[in-house]
Coordinates of C-alpha atoms and ligand atoms in Angstrom, one line a residue:
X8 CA 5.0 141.5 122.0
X9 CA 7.3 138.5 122.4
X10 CA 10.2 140.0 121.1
X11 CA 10.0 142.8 123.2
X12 CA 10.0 140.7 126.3
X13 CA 13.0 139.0 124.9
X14 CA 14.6 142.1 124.0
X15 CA 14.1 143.3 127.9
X16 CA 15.3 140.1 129.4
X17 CA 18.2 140.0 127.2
X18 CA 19.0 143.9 128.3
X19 CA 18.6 144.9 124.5
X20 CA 17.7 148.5 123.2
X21 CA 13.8 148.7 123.7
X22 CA 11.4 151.6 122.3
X23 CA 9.8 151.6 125.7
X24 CA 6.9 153.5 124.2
X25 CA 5.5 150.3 122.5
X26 CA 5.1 148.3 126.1
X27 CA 2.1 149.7 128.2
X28 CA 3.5 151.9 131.2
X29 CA 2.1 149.7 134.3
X30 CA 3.6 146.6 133.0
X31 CA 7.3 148.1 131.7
X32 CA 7.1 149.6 135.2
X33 CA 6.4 146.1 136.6
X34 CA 9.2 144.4 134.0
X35 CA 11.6 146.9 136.1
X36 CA 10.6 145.6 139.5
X37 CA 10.9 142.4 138.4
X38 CA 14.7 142.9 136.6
X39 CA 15.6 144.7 140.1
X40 CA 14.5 141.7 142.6
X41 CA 16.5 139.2 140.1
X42 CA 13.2 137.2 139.1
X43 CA 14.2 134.6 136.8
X44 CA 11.7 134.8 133.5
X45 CA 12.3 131.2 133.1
X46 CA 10.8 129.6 136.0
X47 CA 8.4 129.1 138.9
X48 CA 10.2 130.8 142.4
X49 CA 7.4 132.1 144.1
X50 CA 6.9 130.1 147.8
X51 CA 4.6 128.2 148.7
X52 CA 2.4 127.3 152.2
X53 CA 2.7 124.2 153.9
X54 CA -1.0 122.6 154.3
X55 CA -0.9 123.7 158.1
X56 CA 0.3 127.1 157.3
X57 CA -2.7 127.5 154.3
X58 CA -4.8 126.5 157.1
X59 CA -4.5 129.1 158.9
X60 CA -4.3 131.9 156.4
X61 CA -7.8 130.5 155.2
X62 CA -8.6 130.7 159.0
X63 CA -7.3 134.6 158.9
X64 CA -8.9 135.0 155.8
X65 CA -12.9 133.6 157.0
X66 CA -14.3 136.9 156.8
X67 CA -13.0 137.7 153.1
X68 CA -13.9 134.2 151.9
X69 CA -17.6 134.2 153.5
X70 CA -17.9 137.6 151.6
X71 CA -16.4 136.4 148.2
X72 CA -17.1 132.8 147.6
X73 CA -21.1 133.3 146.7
X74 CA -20.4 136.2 144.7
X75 CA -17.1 133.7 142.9
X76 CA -19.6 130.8 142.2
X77 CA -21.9 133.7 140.8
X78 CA -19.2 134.7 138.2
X79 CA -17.9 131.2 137.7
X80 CA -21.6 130.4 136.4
X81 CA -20.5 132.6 133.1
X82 CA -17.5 130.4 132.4
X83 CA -17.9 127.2 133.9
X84 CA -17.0 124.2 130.8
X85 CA -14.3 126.9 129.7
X86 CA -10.9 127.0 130.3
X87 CA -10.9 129.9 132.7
X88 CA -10.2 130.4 136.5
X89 CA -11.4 132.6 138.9
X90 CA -8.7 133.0 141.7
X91 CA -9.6 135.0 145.1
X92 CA -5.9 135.8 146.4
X93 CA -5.2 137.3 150.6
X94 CA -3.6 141.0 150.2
X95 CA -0.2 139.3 150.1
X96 CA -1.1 137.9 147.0
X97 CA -1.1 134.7 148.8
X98 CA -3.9 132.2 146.9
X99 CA -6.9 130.9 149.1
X100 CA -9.5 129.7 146.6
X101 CA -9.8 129.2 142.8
X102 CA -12.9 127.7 140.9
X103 CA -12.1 126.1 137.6
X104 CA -13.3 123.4 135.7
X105 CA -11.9 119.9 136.9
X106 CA -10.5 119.4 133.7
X107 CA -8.0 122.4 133.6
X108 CA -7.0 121.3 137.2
X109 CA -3.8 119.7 136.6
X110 CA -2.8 122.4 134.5
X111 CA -3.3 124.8 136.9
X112 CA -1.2 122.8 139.3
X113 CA 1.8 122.6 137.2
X114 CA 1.6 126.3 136.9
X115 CA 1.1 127.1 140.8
X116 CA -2.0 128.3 140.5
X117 CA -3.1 126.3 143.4
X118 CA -4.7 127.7 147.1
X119 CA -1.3 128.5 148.9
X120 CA 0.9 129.7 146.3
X121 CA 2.3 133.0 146.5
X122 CA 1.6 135.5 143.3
X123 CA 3.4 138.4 144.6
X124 CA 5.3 140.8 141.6
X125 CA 8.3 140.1 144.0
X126 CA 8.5 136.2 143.5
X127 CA 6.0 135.3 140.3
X128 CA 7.0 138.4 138.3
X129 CA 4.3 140.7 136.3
X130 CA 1.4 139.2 136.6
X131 CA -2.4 140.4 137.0
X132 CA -2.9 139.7 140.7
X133 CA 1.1 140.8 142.0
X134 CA 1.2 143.6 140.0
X135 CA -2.8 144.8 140.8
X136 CA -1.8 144.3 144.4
X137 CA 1.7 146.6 143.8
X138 CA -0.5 149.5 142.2
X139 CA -3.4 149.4 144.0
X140 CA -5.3 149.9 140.9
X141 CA -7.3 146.8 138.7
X142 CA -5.2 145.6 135.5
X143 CA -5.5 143.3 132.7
X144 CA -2.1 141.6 132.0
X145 CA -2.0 139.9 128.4
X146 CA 0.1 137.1 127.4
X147 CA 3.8 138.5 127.1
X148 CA 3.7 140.8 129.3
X149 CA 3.6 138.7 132.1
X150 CA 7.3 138.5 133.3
X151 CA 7.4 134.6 133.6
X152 CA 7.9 132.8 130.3
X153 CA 5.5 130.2 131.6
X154 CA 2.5 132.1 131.4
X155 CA 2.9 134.1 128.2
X156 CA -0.2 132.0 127.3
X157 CA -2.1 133.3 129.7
X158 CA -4.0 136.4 130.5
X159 CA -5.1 137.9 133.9
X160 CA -8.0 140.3 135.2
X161 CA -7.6 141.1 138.5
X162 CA -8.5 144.3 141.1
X163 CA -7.6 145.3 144.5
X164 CA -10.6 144.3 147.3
X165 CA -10.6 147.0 149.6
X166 CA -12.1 147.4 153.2
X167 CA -14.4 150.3 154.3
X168 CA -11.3 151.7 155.5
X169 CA -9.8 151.6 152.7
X170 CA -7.2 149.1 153.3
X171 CA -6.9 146.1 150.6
X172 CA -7.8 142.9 152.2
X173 CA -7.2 140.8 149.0
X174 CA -7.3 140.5 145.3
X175 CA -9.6 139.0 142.7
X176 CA -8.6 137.7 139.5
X177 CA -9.9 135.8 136.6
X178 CA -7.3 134.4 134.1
X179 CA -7.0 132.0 131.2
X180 CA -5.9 131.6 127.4
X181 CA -4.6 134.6 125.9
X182 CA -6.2 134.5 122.9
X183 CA -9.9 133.7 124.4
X184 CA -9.5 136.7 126.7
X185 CA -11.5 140.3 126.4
X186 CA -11.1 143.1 127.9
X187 CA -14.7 142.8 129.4
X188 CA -13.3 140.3 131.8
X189 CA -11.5 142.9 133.7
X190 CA -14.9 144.6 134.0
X191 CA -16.6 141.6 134.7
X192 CA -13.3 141.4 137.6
X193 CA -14.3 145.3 138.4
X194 CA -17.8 144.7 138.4
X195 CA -17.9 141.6 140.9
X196 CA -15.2 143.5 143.6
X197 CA -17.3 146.5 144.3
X198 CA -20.5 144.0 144.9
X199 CA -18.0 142.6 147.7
X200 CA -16.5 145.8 148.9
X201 CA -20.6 146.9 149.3
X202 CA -21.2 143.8 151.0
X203 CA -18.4 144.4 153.7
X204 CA -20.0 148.0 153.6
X205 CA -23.5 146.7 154.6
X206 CA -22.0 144.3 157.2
X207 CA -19.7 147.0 158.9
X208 CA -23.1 149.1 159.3
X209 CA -25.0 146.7 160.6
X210 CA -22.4 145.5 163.1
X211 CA -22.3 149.7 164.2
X212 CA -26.1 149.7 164.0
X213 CA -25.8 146.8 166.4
X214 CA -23.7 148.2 169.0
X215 CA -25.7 151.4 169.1
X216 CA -28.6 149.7 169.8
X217 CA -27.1 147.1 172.4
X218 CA -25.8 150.8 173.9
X219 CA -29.2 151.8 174.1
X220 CA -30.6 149.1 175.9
X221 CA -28.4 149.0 178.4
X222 CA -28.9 152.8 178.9
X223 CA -32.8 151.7 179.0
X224 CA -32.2 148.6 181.5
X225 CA -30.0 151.2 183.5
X226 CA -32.5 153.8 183.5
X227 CA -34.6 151.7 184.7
X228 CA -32.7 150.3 187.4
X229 CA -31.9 153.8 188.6
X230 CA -35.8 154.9 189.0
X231 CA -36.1 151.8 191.4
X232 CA -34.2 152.6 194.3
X233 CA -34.2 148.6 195.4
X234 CA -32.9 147.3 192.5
X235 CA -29.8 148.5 191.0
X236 CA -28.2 146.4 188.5
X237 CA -31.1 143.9 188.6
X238 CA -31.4 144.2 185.1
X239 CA -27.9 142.8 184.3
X240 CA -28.0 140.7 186.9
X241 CA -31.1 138.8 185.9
X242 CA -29.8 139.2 182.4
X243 CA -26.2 137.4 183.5
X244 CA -27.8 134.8 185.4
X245 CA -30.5 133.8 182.0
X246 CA -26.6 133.5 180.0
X247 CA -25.7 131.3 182.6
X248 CA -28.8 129.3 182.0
X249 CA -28.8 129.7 177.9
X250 CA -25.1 128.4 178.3
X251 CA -26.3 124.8 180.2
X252 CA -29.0 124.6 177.8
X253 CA -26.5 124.9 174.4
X254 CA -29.0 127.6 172.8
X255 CA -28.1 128.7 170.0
X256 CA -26.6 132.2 169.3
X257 CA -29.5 134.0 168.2
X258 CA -31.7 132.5 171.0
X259 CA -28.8 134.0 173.5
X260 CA -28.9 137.3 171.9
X261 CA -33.4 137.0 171.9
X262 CA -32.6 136.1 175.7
X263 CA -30.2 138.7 176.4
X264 CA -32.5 141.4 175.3
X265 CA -35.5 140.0 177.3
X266 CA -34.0 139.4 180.4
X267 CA -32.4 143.0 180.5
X268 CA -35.8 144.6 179.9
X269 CA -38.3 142.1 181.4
X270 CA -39.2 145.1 183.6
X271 CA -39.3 147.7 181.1
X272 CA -43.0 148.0 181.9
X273 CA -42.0 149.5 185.5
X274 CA -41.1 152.5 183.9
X275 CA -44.8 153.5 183.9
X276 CA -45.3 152.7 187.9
X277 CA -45.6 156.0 189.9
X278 CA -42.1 156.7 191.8
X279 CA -44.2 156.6 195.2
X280 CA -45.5 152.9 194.4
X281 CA -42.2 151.6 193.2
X282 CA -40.7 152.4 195.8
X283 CA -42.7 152.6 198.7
X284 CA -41.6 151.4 202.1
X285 CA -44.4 150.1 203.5
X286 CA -47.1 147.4 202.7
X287 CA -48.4 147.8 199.3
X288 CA -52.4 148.3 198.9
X289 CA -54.7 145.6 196.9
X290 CA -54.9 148.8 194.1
X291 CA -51.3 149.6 194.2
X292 CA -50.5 145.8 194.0
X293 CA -52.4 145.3 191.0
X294 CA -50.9 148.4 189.3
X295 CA -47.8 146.9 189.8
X296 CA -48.8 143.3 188.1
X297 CA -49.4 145.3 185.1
X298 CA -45.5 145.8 184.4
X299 CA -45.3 143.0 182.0
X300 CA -48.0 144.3 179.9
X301 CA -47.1 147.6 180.0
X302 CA -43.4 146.3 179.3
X303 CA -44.7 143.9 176.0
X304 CA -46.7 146.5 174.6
X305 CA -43.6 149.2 174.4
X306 CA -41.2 146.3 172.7
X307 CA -44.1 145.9 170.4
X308 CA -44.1 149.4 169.6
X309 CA -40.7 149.2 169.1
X310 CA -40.8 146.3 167.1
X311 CA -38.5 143.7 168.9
X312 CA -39.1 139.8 168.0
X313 CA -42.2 138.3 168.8
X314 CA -40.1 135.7 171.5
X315 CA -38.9 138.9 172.9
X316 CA -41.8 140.3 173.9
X317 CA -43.4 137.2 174.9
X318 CA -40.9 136.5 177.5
X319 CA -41.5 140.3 178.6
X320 CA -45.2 139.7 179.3
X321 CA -44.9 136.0 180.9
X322 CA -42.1 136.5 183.3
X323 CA -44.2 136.7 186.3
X324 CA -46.4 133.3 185.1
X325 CA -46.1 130.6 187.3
X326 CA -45.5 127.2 186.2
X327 CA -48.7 126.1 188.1
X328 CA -50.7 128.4 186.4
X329 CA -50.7 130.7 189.7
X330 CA -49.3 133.3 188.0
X331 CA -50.0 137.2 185.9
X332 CA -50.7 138.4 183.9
X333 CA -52.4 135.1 182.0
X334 CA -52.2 132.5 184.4
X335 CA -50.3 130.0 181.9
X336 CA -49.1 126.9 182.9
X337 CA -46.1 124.5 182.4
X338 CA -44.7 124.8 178.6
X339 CA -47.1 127.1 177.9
X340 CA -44.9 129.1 179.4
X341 CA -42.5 130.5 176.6
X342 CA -39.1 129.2 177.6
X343 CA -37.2 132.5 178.0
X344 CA -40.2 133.8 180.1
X345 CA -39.1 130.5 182.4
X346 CA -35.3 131.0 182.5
X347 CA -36.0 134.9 183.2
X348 CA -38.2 134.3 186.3
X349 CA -36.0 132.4 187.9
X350 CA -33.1 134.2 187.3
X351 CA -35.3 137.1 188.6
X352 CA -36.1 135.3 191.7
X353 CA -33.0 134.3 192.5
X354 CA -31.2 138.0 192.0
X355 CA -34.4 139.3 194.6
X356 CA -33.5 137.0 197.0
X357 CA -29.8 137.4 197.2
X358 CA -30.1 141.1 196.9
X359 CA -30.7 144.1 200.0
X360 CA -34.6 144.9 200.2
X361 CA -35.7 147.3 202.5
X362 CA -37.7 145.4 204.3
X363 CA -35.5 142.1 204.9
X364 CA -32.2 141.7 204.6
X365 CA -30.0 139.5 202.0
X366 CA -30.8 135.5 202.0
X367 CA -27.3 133.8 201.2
X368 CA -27.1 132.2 197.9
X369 CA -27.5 128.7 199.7
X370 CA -30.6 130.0 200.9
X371 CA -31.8 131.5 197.8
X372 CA -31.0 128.2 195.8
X373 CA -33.0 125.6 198.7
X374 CA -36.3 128.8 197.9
X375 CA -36.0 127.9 194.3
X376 CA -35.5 123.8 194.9
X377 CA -38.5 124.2 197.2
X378 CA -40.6 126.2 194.4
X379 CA -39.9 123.7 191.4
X380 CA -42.8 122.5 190.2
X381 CA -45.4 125.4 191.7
X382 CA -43.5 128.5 190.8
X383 CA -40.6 127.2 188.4
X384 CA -40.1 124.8 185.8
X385 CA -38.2 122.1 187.6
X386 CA -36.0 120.7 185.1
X387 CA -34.8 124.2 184.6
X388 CA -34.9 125.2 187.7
X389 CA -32.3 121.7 188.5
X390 CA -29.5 122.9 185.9
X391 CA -29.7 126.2 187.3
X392 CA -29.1 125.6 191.0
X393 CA -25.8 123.5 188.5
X394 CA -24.5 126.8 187.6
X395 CA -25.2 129.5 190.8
Ligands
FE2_20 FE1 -41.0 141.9 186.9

């Protein structure tokens, strides 16, 4: 193979035929752009700039790095690397064995250098990136002099659109290499094109169902003619909470949910006593106090979190023990059913009821400071008069 990589560099008569189509192809490119066979031209990042093509590159290298430290378990000790490059061509990671490090450095393959055809010649990951298409590139036919030892698997990674997003490659001695490495290579970039895959439809599975509660909380808020938007209100005002109290996402997202269906139960009160103008009876009243546990047992049925459905059937608990449905005190209390009924409380207050107007939100805020300790918990019920 040598001398018909010399022959090609030195513009000599070649039987083209011998030389594998995807790499003369790539030997053409590289003749065209003026690559120099005899050394290293390909740029490379500054630390600050690598910093933030690793920072553009998070979602890619979250996906890739398990399933890379999979692969690497099959050649750790040996003298191979496994290089995950942006769609540029652009390096961000490699896993090798420390010993082959400085090697690797004197040859640029480090995270930051740039292994696209146009600067580093034919070579598995530049050229795999040029035609879209997984290739093994063996010894002499890369286009640089420097790693005719050297032989690299690598395949496109593409996104569920179709669109490549970056480039996997494993290379090392020629003579050590198989051609099962480039279906080891193969193998290992569909398991990460599935996993973006999965992620994509749970993130579209995600917003349906966010779209569906809000439909739910919106229904709901229609049916009661007092209280439109309270839902998203009490919901905005238990973020505002969740915010001061540095929860962590998936507590916000728990909250969220409750505190836009913590009525969800009212859905099964008769139009005529929801909305009734005048005085409620005793029966009527204690049809209504059965909201939250009409409202926990449809999230159970619909199988949301445990916390979820908790807060549901305690938001109208008083920290006192005062309270329905259970009569729970203090932290008994689960702590989103605390931060909804406040928030709750405070949206009533500020908003039109038919039978009394508006109380300011200065008002509203000396009702809860007044109500600490009976109906609220007080320490919560202190950061949130911080944040209204
Ligand atoms: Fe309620």
């Amino acid at each position: 193979m040598f001398h018909l990589w010399e022959k090609f560099i030195n513009n000599e008569e070649l039987n083209t035929s011998i030389v594998r189509e995807p790499i003369y192809e790539s030997w053409v490119r590289c003749k065209i752009c003026r690559i120099d066979p005899f050394s290293i031209t390909g740029p490379k990042l500054s630390p600050g700039d690598l910093n933030l093509l690793l920072r553009d590159n998070a979602g890619l290298l979250q996906v890739a790095t398990p399933m890379m430290e999979d692969l690497y378990q099959f050649i750790k000790g040996s003298r191979f690397v496994i290089i995950l490059a942006d769609r540029e061509g652009y390096i961000l990671k490699t896993l090798a064995n420390s010993a082959i490090k400085g090697y690797l450095t004197r040859c640029n393959v480090i995270p930051g250098a740039y292994f696209s055809e146009r600067y580093m010649g034919t070579n598995a990951i530049g050229t795999a990136l040029y035609i879209d298409t997984p290739i093994q590139v063996r010894g002499e036919e890369h286009y640089l002099k420097i790693f005719h030892s050297w032989t690299g698997s690598a395949a496109p990674i593409h996104s569920p659109e179709g669109d490549i997003i970056g480039c996997l490659c494993i290379a090392g001695p020629a003579d050590e290499t198989h051609i099962h490495n480039l279906g080891m290579i193969v193998s290992t970039v569909n398991s990460i094109e599935k996993q973006f895959l999965i992620k994509n439809t749970i993130k579209e599975l995600q917003e349906l169902n966010s779209g569906l509660l809000d439909t739910l909380a919106l229904v709901l808020d229609l049916k009661d003619n007092y209280t439109a938007n309270h839902s998203f209100n009490v919901m905005n005002y238990s973020n505002q909470l969740a915010e001061k109290l540095n929860l962590s996402p998936e507590q916000k997202k728990e909250l969220r949910y409750a505190a836009l269906l913590h009525d969800i139960g009212k859905i099964g009160i008769p139009d005529s006593i929801l909305n009734k103008p005048s005085r409620l009876t005793d029966s009527e009243y204690e049809f209504i106090k059965q909201h939250p546990v009409t409202g926990a047992k449809l999230l159970k049925k619909a199988r949301f979190s445990p916390a979820i459905i908790a807060a549901v059937r305690h938001h109208h608990e008083y920290f006192d023990g005062r309270g329905y449905p259970d009569q729970i005190t203090y932290k008994d209390i689960p702590l989103y059913a605390r931060i909804i009924t406040i928030a709750d409380s405070f949206d009533a207050m500020t908003t039109y009821r038919v039978y009394r107007p508006p109380m300011t939100k200065e008002e509203a805020k000396e009702e809860i400071w007044l109500c600490r300790r009976k109906q609220f918990d007080p320490e919560l019920a202190e950061i949130f008069l911080t944040c209204v």
